[in-house]
Each structure stands twice: as C-alpha cells, then as structure tokens.
Amino acid sequence: MKLSKQILVPALMVVIVALTGCSKETATISDADFYKYICKSIVDSYIAIYNQNIAGNPAGAVDETVSGPLGGTVHITGNTYSSGTLTTIDLIYNLTGAENQYQSGDWKVNITLTGDVSSNGSFSSSYVSENYQSSNLIVHGTVTYKNTTRNVDMSDNVNISRTTNAINALIFGHSVSY
C-alpha cells in the first residue's frame, strides 16, 4: 500500500501540472480589432501612395501611373493646391492590385487593394482633415495577431475621415474609431 501511494501521488502531480501548467493561450482577433487593423492598413496604404508619388512635387494637375507601396499599380488623377504650409488635395486613386503591409506591435496586416478611391482634404505638418471614399473597394489579405490569422476577402463601401487627432470610418458596414 505504501508503494502505491509513493507512485500515485507523484503521478497525480505530473497529470495536474500537465493539464494546468502547460496550457497555451490562443490569441483571438475580435471583429472590432479586425476592422480597426484593416482600416489602419488602408489608411497607411493611401498615405504611402501620396508620400511616395505626390508629396514634394509642385502643386497642380496630377495624372500619373505608379507602383503601389509593395506592388500593383495606382493611376492617380486630380489636383493638388498649396497655400503656404497648407496642402489641399482632390485626387482619385485607381488601384489595381496595390499591395501594402502594415505592422504595429504583434499586429501584421498584408492587403491588396483594387478599386477607385477619392482622396479630398487639407493637411500641414500640424493639421489633418482628409476623407477617403470608395463605393466598391476590394480588399484581399490577412490580419495576423500573434499566431492567429484571419483572412480578408471583402468588397463594399469604405468611407474614412482622418483628422489631426482621430480616424472615424465606416468600412464594409462596420464602424471604426481610433
């Protein structure tokens, strides 16, 4: 009897540790975070397209076909205006497979954008008031948080308002604010 207790108690301890101490938490991606990070990636794509191709050029008419941030093409048309330090834009981005990657901490978003997007507003080094609108933006890719990935395969209206202090959006029927 003594021998069986000597074996049974340590065996139970091993089983308890195995069941409780070795559990691995699985990260989840809530809908709120999923759409927030898609929005962040879309905004990052538009800013990259503008900064890589329009910023620093003289104000005036724009009609250029360029590469997306990481591939694909973007046909940019419209006008830019400059008044002192304030830049005002009225642009259309015709995106065809425009690829981008957005990363922040444990979050990583890889997206490909296709569709027409209007970009209107004004900004300076200390002020932003800009809107991005698309009646049928197509977005494919992935949102990854730690070891969990959700696929993105959507097309619908996307309306994003970017100000100095916040972004408010309605993307694919979901409200996003940050």
mmCIF file of N, CA and C in Angstrom, residues 34-108:
data_model
loop_
_atom_site.group_PDB
_atom_site.id
_atom_site.type_symbol
_atom_site.label_atom_id
_atom_site.label_comp_id
_atom_site.label_asym_id
_atom_site.label_seq_id
_atom_site.Cartn_x
_atom_site.Cartn_y
_atom_site.Cartn_z
ATOM 1 N N PHE A 34 -10.232 43.414 -35.812
ATOM 2 C CA PHE A 34 -10.082 43.008 -37.208
ATOM 3 C C PHE A 34 -10.334 44.199 -38.148
ATOM 4 N N TYR A 35 -11.460 44.877 -37.968
ATOM 5 C CA TYR A 35 -11.789 46.007 -38.846
ATOM 6 C C TYR A 35 -10.921 47.230 -38.560
ATOM 7 N N LYS A 36 -10.549 47.414 -37.308
ATOM 8 C CA LYS A 36 -9.649 48.521 -36.952
ATOM 9 C C LYS A 36 -8.316 48.381 -37.679
ATOM 10 N N TYR A 37 -7.743 47.181 -37.665
ATOM 11 C CA TYR A 37 -6.441 46.998 -38.298
ATOM 12 C C TYR A 37 -6.534 46.956 -39.820
ATOM 13 N N ILE A 38 -7.647 46.525 -40.369
ATOM 14 C CA ILE A 38 -7.843 46.674 -41.817
ATOM 15 C C ILE A 38 -7.864 48.163 -42.154
ATOM 16 N N CYS A 39 -8.602 48.953 -41.387
ATOM 17 C CA CYS A 39 -8.678 50.398 -41.612
ATOM 18 C C CYS A 39 -7.295 51.038 -41.498
ATOM 19 N N LYS A 40 -6.544 50.688 -40.464
ATOM 20 C CA LYS A 40 -5.199 51.240 -40.298
ATOM 21 C C LYS A 40 -4.329 50.921 -41.518
ATOM 22 N N SER A 41 -4.458 49.720 -42.039
ATOM 23 C CA SER A 41 -3.661 49.320 -43.189
ATOM 24 C C SER A 41 -4.090 50.065 -44.462
ATOM 25 N N ILE A 42 -5.389 50.259 -44.627
ATOM 26 C CA ILE A 42 -5.885 51.013 -45.787
ATOM 27 C C ILE A 42 -5.367 52.449 -45.726
ATOM 28 N N VAL A 43 -5.500 53.099 -44.577
ATOM 29 C CA VAL A 43 -5.022 54.478 -44.424
ATOM 30 C C VAL A 43 -3.519 54.539 -44.667
ATOM 31 N N ASP A 44 -2.771 53.596 -44.098
ATOM 32 C CA ASP A 44 -1.328 53.545 -44.305
ATOM 33 C C ASP A 44 -0.998 53.414 -45.799
ATOM 34 N N SER A 45 -1.794 52.643 -46.531
ATOM 35 C CA SER A 45 -1.586 52.480 -47.977
ATOM 36 C C SER A 45 -1.762 53.809 -48.698
ATOM 37 N N TYR A 46 -2.845 54.522 -48.393
ATOM 38 C CA TYR A 46 -3.106 55.801 -49.065
ATOM 39 C C TYR A 46 -2.028 56.828 -48.749
ATOM 40 N N ILE A 47 -1.598 56.884 -47.493
ATOM 41 C CA ILE A 47 -0.545 57.830 -47.110
ATOM 42 C C ILE A 47 0.755 57.485 -47.831
ATOM 43 N N ALA A 48 1.085 56.199 -47.904
ATOM 44 C CA ALA A 48 2.302 55.783 -48.606
ATOM 45 C C ALA A 48 2.233 56.131 -50.087
ATOM 46 N N ILE A 49 1.092 55.905 -50.714
ATOM 47 C CA ILE A 49 0.945 56.235 -52.138
ATOM 48 C C ILE A 49 1.158 57.729 -52.349
ATOM 49 N N TYR A 50 0.535 58.555 -51.517
ATOM 50 C CA TYR A 50 0.700 60.005 -51.644
ATOM 51 C C TYR A 50 2.164 60.401 -51.400
ATOM 52 N N ASN A 51 2.739 59.943 -50.299
ATOM 53 C CA ASN A 51 4.098 60.359 -49.941
ATOM 54 C C ASN A 51 5.142 59.889 -50.943
ATOM 55 N N GLN A 52 4.969 58.701 -51.507
ATOM 56 C CA GLN A 52 5.945 58.173 -52.449
ATOM 57 C C GLN A 52 5.837 58.788 -53.842
ATOM 58 N N ASN A 53 4.666 59.367 -54.168
ATOM 59 C CA ASN A 53 4.465 59.774 -55.558
ATOM 60 C C ASN A 53 4.038 61.223 -55.771
ATOM 61 N N ILE A 54 3.435 61.855 -54.797
ATOM 62 C CA ILE A 54 2.896 63.202 -54.983
ATOM 63 C C ILE A 54 3.610 64.229 -54.106
ATOM 64 N N ALA A 55 3.861 63.888 -52.852
ATOM 65 C CA ALA A 55 4.499 64.819 -51.916
ATOM 66 C C ALA A 55 5.827 65.316 -52.488
ATOM 67 N N GLY A 56 6.087 66.593 -52.303
ATOM 68 C CA GLY A 56 7.340 67.171 -52.773
ATOM 69 C C GLY A 56 7.302 67.652 -54.210
ATOM 70 N N ASN A 57 6.252 67.306 -54.953
ATOM 71 C CA ASN A 57 6.112 67.796 -56.326
ATOM 72 C C ASN A 57 5.384 69.131 -56.324
ATOM 73 N N PRO A 58 5.566 69.932 -57.358
ATOM 74 C CA PRO A 58 4.841 71.207 -57.426
ATOM 75 C C PRO A 58 3.325 70.971 -57.449
ATOM 76 N N ALA A 59 2.573 71.904 -56.864
ATOM 77 C CA ALA A 59 1.114 71.831 -56.883
ATOM 78 C C ALA A 59 0.619 71.910 -58.319
ATOM 79 N N GLY A 60 -0.574 71.344 -58.553
ATOM 80 C CA GLY A 60 -1.165 71.406 -59.877
ATOM 81 C C GLY A 60 -1.831 70.099 -60.255
ATOM 82 N N ALA A 61 -2.057 69.959 -61.546
ATOM 83 C CA ALA A 61 -2.730 68.775 -62.064
ATOM 84 C C ALA A 61 -1.847 67.541 -61.911
ATOM 85 N N VAL A 62 -2.499 66.401 -61.619
ATOM 86 C CA VAL A 62 -1.794 65.128 -61.450
ATOM 87 C C VAL A 62 -2.432 64.101 -62.380
ATOM 88 N N ASP A 63 -1.612 63.388 -63.116
ATOM 89 C CA ASP A 63 -2.060 62.262 -63.935
ATOM 90 C C ASP A 63 -0.860 61.334 -64.092
ATOM 91 N N GLU A 64 -0.726 60.401 -63.146
ATOM 92 C CA GLU A 64 0.428 59.514 -63.118
ATOM 93 C C GLU A 64 -0.011 58.081 -62.862
ATOM 94 N N THR A 65 0.678 57.138 -63.472
ATOM 95 C CA THR A 65 0.503 55.730 -63.141
ATOM 96 C C THR A 65 1.788 55.288 -62.461
ATOM 97 N N VAL A 66 1.645 54.772 -61.226
ATOM 98 C CA VAL A 66 2.798 54.446 -60.392
ATOM 99 C C VAL A 66 2.604 53.059 -59.784
ATOM 100 N N SER A 67 3.637 52.574 -59.134
ATOM 101 C CA SER A 67 3.546 51.308 -58.409
ATOM 102 C C SER A 67 2.900 51.538 -57.052
ATOM 103 N N GLY A 68 2.160 50.525 -56.572
ATOM 104 C CA GLY A 68 1.650 50.564 -55.213
ATOM 105 C C GLY A 68 2.812 50.451 -54.247
ATOM 106 N N PRO A 69 2.579 50.657 -52.944
ATOM 107 C CA PRO A 69 3.674 50.618 -51.983
ATOM 108 C C PRO A 69 4.539 49.366 -52.065
ATOM 109 N N LEU A 70 3.925 48.185 -52.264
ATOM 110 C CA LEU A 70 4.690 46.937 -52.367
ATOM 111 C C LEU A 70 4.363 46.142 -53.622
ATOM 112 N N GLY A 71 3.709 46.783 -54.582
ATOM 113 C CA GLY A 71 3.369 46.107 -55.827
ATOM 114 C C GLY A 71 2.023 46.550 -56.340
ATOM 115 N N GLY A 72 1.673 46.086 -57.506
ATOM 116 C CA GLY A 72 0.436 46.512 -58.146
ATOM 117 C C GLY A 72 0.622 47.884 -58.763
ATOM 118 N N THR A 73 -0.487 48.464 -59.240
ATOM 119 C CA THR A 73 -0.401 49.792 -59.848
ATOM 120 C C THR A 73 -1.476 50.717 -59.287
ATOM 121 N N VAL A 74 -1.177 52.012 -59.396
ATOM 122 C CA VAL A 74 -2.099 53.053 -58.971
ATOM 123 C C VAL A 74 -2.063 54.148 -60.030
ATOM 124 N N HIS A 75 -3.223 54.444 -60.611
ATOM 125 C CA HIS A 75 -3.333 55.578 -61.525
ATOM 126 C C HIS A 75 -3.910 56.727 -60.701
ATOM 127 N N ILE A 76 -3.127 57.794 -60.534
ATOM 128 C CA ILE A 76 -3.521 58.935 -59.709
ATOM 129 C C ILE A 76 -3.885 60.094 -60.626
ATOM 130 N N THR A 77 -5.096 60.625 -60.449
ATOM 131 C CA THR A 77 -5.526 61.800 -61.203
ATOM 132 C C THR A 77 -6.129 62.816 -60.236
ATOM 133 N N GLY A 78 -6.146 64.079 -60.672
ATOM 134 C CA GLY A 78 -6.753 65.122 -59.864
ATOM 135 C C GLY A 78 -5.853 66.326 -59.747
ATOM 136 N N ASN A 79 -5.987 67.033 -58.632
ATOM 137 C CA ASN A 79 -5.230 68.270 -58.423
ATOM 138 C C ASN A 79 -4.745 68.378 -56.992
ATOM 139 N N THR A 80 -3.619 69.060 -56.839
ATOM 140 C CA THR A 80 -3.119 69.444 -55.525
ATOM 141 C C THR A 80 -2.959 70.956 -55.527
ATOM 142 N N TYR A 81 -3.158 71.549 -54.373
ATOM 143 C CA TYR A 81 -3.059 73.001 -54.214
ATOM 144 C C TYR A 81 -2.187 73.281 -53.000
ATOM 145 N N SER A 82 -1.439 74.379 -53.061
ATOM 146 C CA SER A 82 -0.588 74.730 -51.935
ATOM 147 C C SER A 82 -0.791 76.199 -51.589
ATOM 148 N N SER A 83 -0.936 76.464 -50.300
ATOM 149 C CA SER A 83 -1.089 77.824 -49.801
ATOM 150 C C SER A 83 -0.263 77.937 -48.536
ATOM 151 N N GLY A 84 0.951 78.444 -48.671
ATOM 152 C CA GLY A 84 1.856 78.485 -47.520
ATOM 153 C C GLY A 84 2.235 77.080 -47.114
ATOM 154 N N THR A 85 1.923 76.713 -45.864
ATOM 155 C CA THR A 85 2.261 75.373 -45.381
ATOM 156 C C THR A 85 1.104 74.393 -45.524
ATOM 157 N N LEU A 86 -0.059 74.868 -45.995
ATOM 158 C CA LEU A 86 -1.244 74.024 -46.129
ATOM 159 C C LEU A 86 -1.329 73.446 -47.539
ATOM 160 N N THR A 87 -1.490 72.135 -47.617
ATOM 161 C CA THR A 87 -1.688 71.447 -48.891
ATOM 162 C C THR A 87 -3.127 70.965 -48.947
ATOM 163 N N THR A 88 -3.783 71.189 -50.072
ATOM 164 C CA THR A 88 -5.141 70.714 -50.291
ATOM 165 C C THR A 88 -5.113 69.790 -51.495
ATOM 166 N N ILE A 89 -5.817 68.659 -51.372
ATOM 167 C CA ILE A 89 -5.812 67.680 -52.455
ATOM 168 C C ILE A 89 -7.230 67.307 -52.854
ATOM 169 N N ASP A 90 -7.377 66.982 -54.117
ATOM 170 C CA ASP A 90 -8.609 66.447 -54.686
ATOM 171 C C ASP A 90 -8.143 65.403 -55.710
ATOM 172 N N LEU A 91 -7.943 64.174 -55.229
ATOM 173 C CA LEU A 91 -7.319 63.132 -56.035
ATOM 174 C C LEU A 91 -8.200 61.892 -56.130
ATOM 175 N N ILE A 92 -8.019 61.153 -57.199
ATOM 176 C CA ILE A 92 -8.621 59.826 -57.374
ATOM 177 C C ILE A 92 -7.472 58.839 -57.523
ATOM 178 N N TYR A 93 -7.514 57.783 -56.710
ATOM 179 C CA TYR A 93 -6.565 56.681 -56.836
ATOM 180 C C TYR A 93 -7.317 55.520 -57.475
ATOM 181 N N ASN A 94 -6.907 55.114 -58.664
ATOM 182 C CA ASN A 94 -7.441 53.907 -59.287
ATOM 183 C C ASN A 94 -6.451 52.797 -58.992
ATOM 184 N N LEU A 95 -6.808 51.960 -58.017
ATOM 185 C CA LEU A 95 -5.911 50.922 -57.503
ATOM 186 C C LEU A 95 -6.153 49.600 -58.231
ATOM 187 N N THR A 96 -5.077 48.972 -58.661
ATOM 188 C CA THR A 96 -5.160 47.659 -59.283
ATOM 189 C C THR A 96 -4.129 46.754 -58.616
ATOM 190 N N GLY A 97 -4.601 45.928 -57.704
ATOM 191 C CA GLY A 97 -3.699 45.018 -57.001
ATOM 192 C C GLY A 97 -2.615 45.734 -56.212
ATOM 193 N N ALA A 98 -2.941 46.908 -55.648
ATOM 194 C CA ALA A 98 -1.954 47.684 -54.885
ATOM 195 C C ALA A 98 -1.717 47.005 -53.535
ATOM 196 N N GLU A 99 -0.498 46.548 -53.329
ATOM 197 C CA GLU A 99 -0.162 45.786 -52.124
ATOM 198 C C GLU A 99 0.491 46.675 -51.080
ATOM 199 N N ASN A 100 0.210 46.355 -49.813
ATOM 200 C CA ASN A 100 0.864 47.044 -48.709
ATOM 201 C C ASN A 100 0.911 46.127 -47.501
ATOM 202 N N GLN A 101 1.821 46.436 -46.597
ATOM 203 C CA GLN A 101 1.926 45.716 -45.329
ATOM 204 C C GLN A 101 1.981 46.746 -44.213
ATOM 205 N N TYR A 102 1.127 46.551 -43.208
ATOM 206 C CA TYR A 102 1.093 47.427 -42.034
ATOM 207 C C TYR A 102 1.432 46.569 -40.826
ATOM 208 N N GLN A 103 2.323 47.076 -39.972
ATOM 209 C CA GLN A 103 2.683 46.330 -38.779
ATOM 210 C C GLN A 103 2.767 47.266 -37.590
ATOM 211 N N SER A 104 2.202 46.812 -36.459
ATOM 212 C CA SER A 104 2.236 47.564 -35.209
ATOM 213 C C SER A 104 2.243 46.556 -34.055
ATOM 214 N N GLY A 105 3.350 46.478 -33.346
ATOM 215 C CA GLY A 105 3.450 45.509 -32.248
ATOM 216 C C GLY A 105 3.242 44.095 -32.751
ATOM 217 N N ASP A 106 2.306 43.368 -32.119
ATOM 218 C CA ASP A 106 2.008 41.987 -32.511
ATOM 219 C C ASP A 106 1.061 41.896 -33.705
ATOM 220 N N TRP A 107 0.629 43.035 -34.233
ATOM 221 C CA TRP A 107 -0.313 43.061 -35.355
ATOM 222 C C TRP A 107 0.433 43.192 -36.672
ATOM 223 N N LYS A 108 -0.002 42.418 -37.661
ATOM 224 C CA LYS A 108 0.570 42.498 -39.009
ATOM 225 C C LYS A 108 -0.576 42.328 -40.005
#
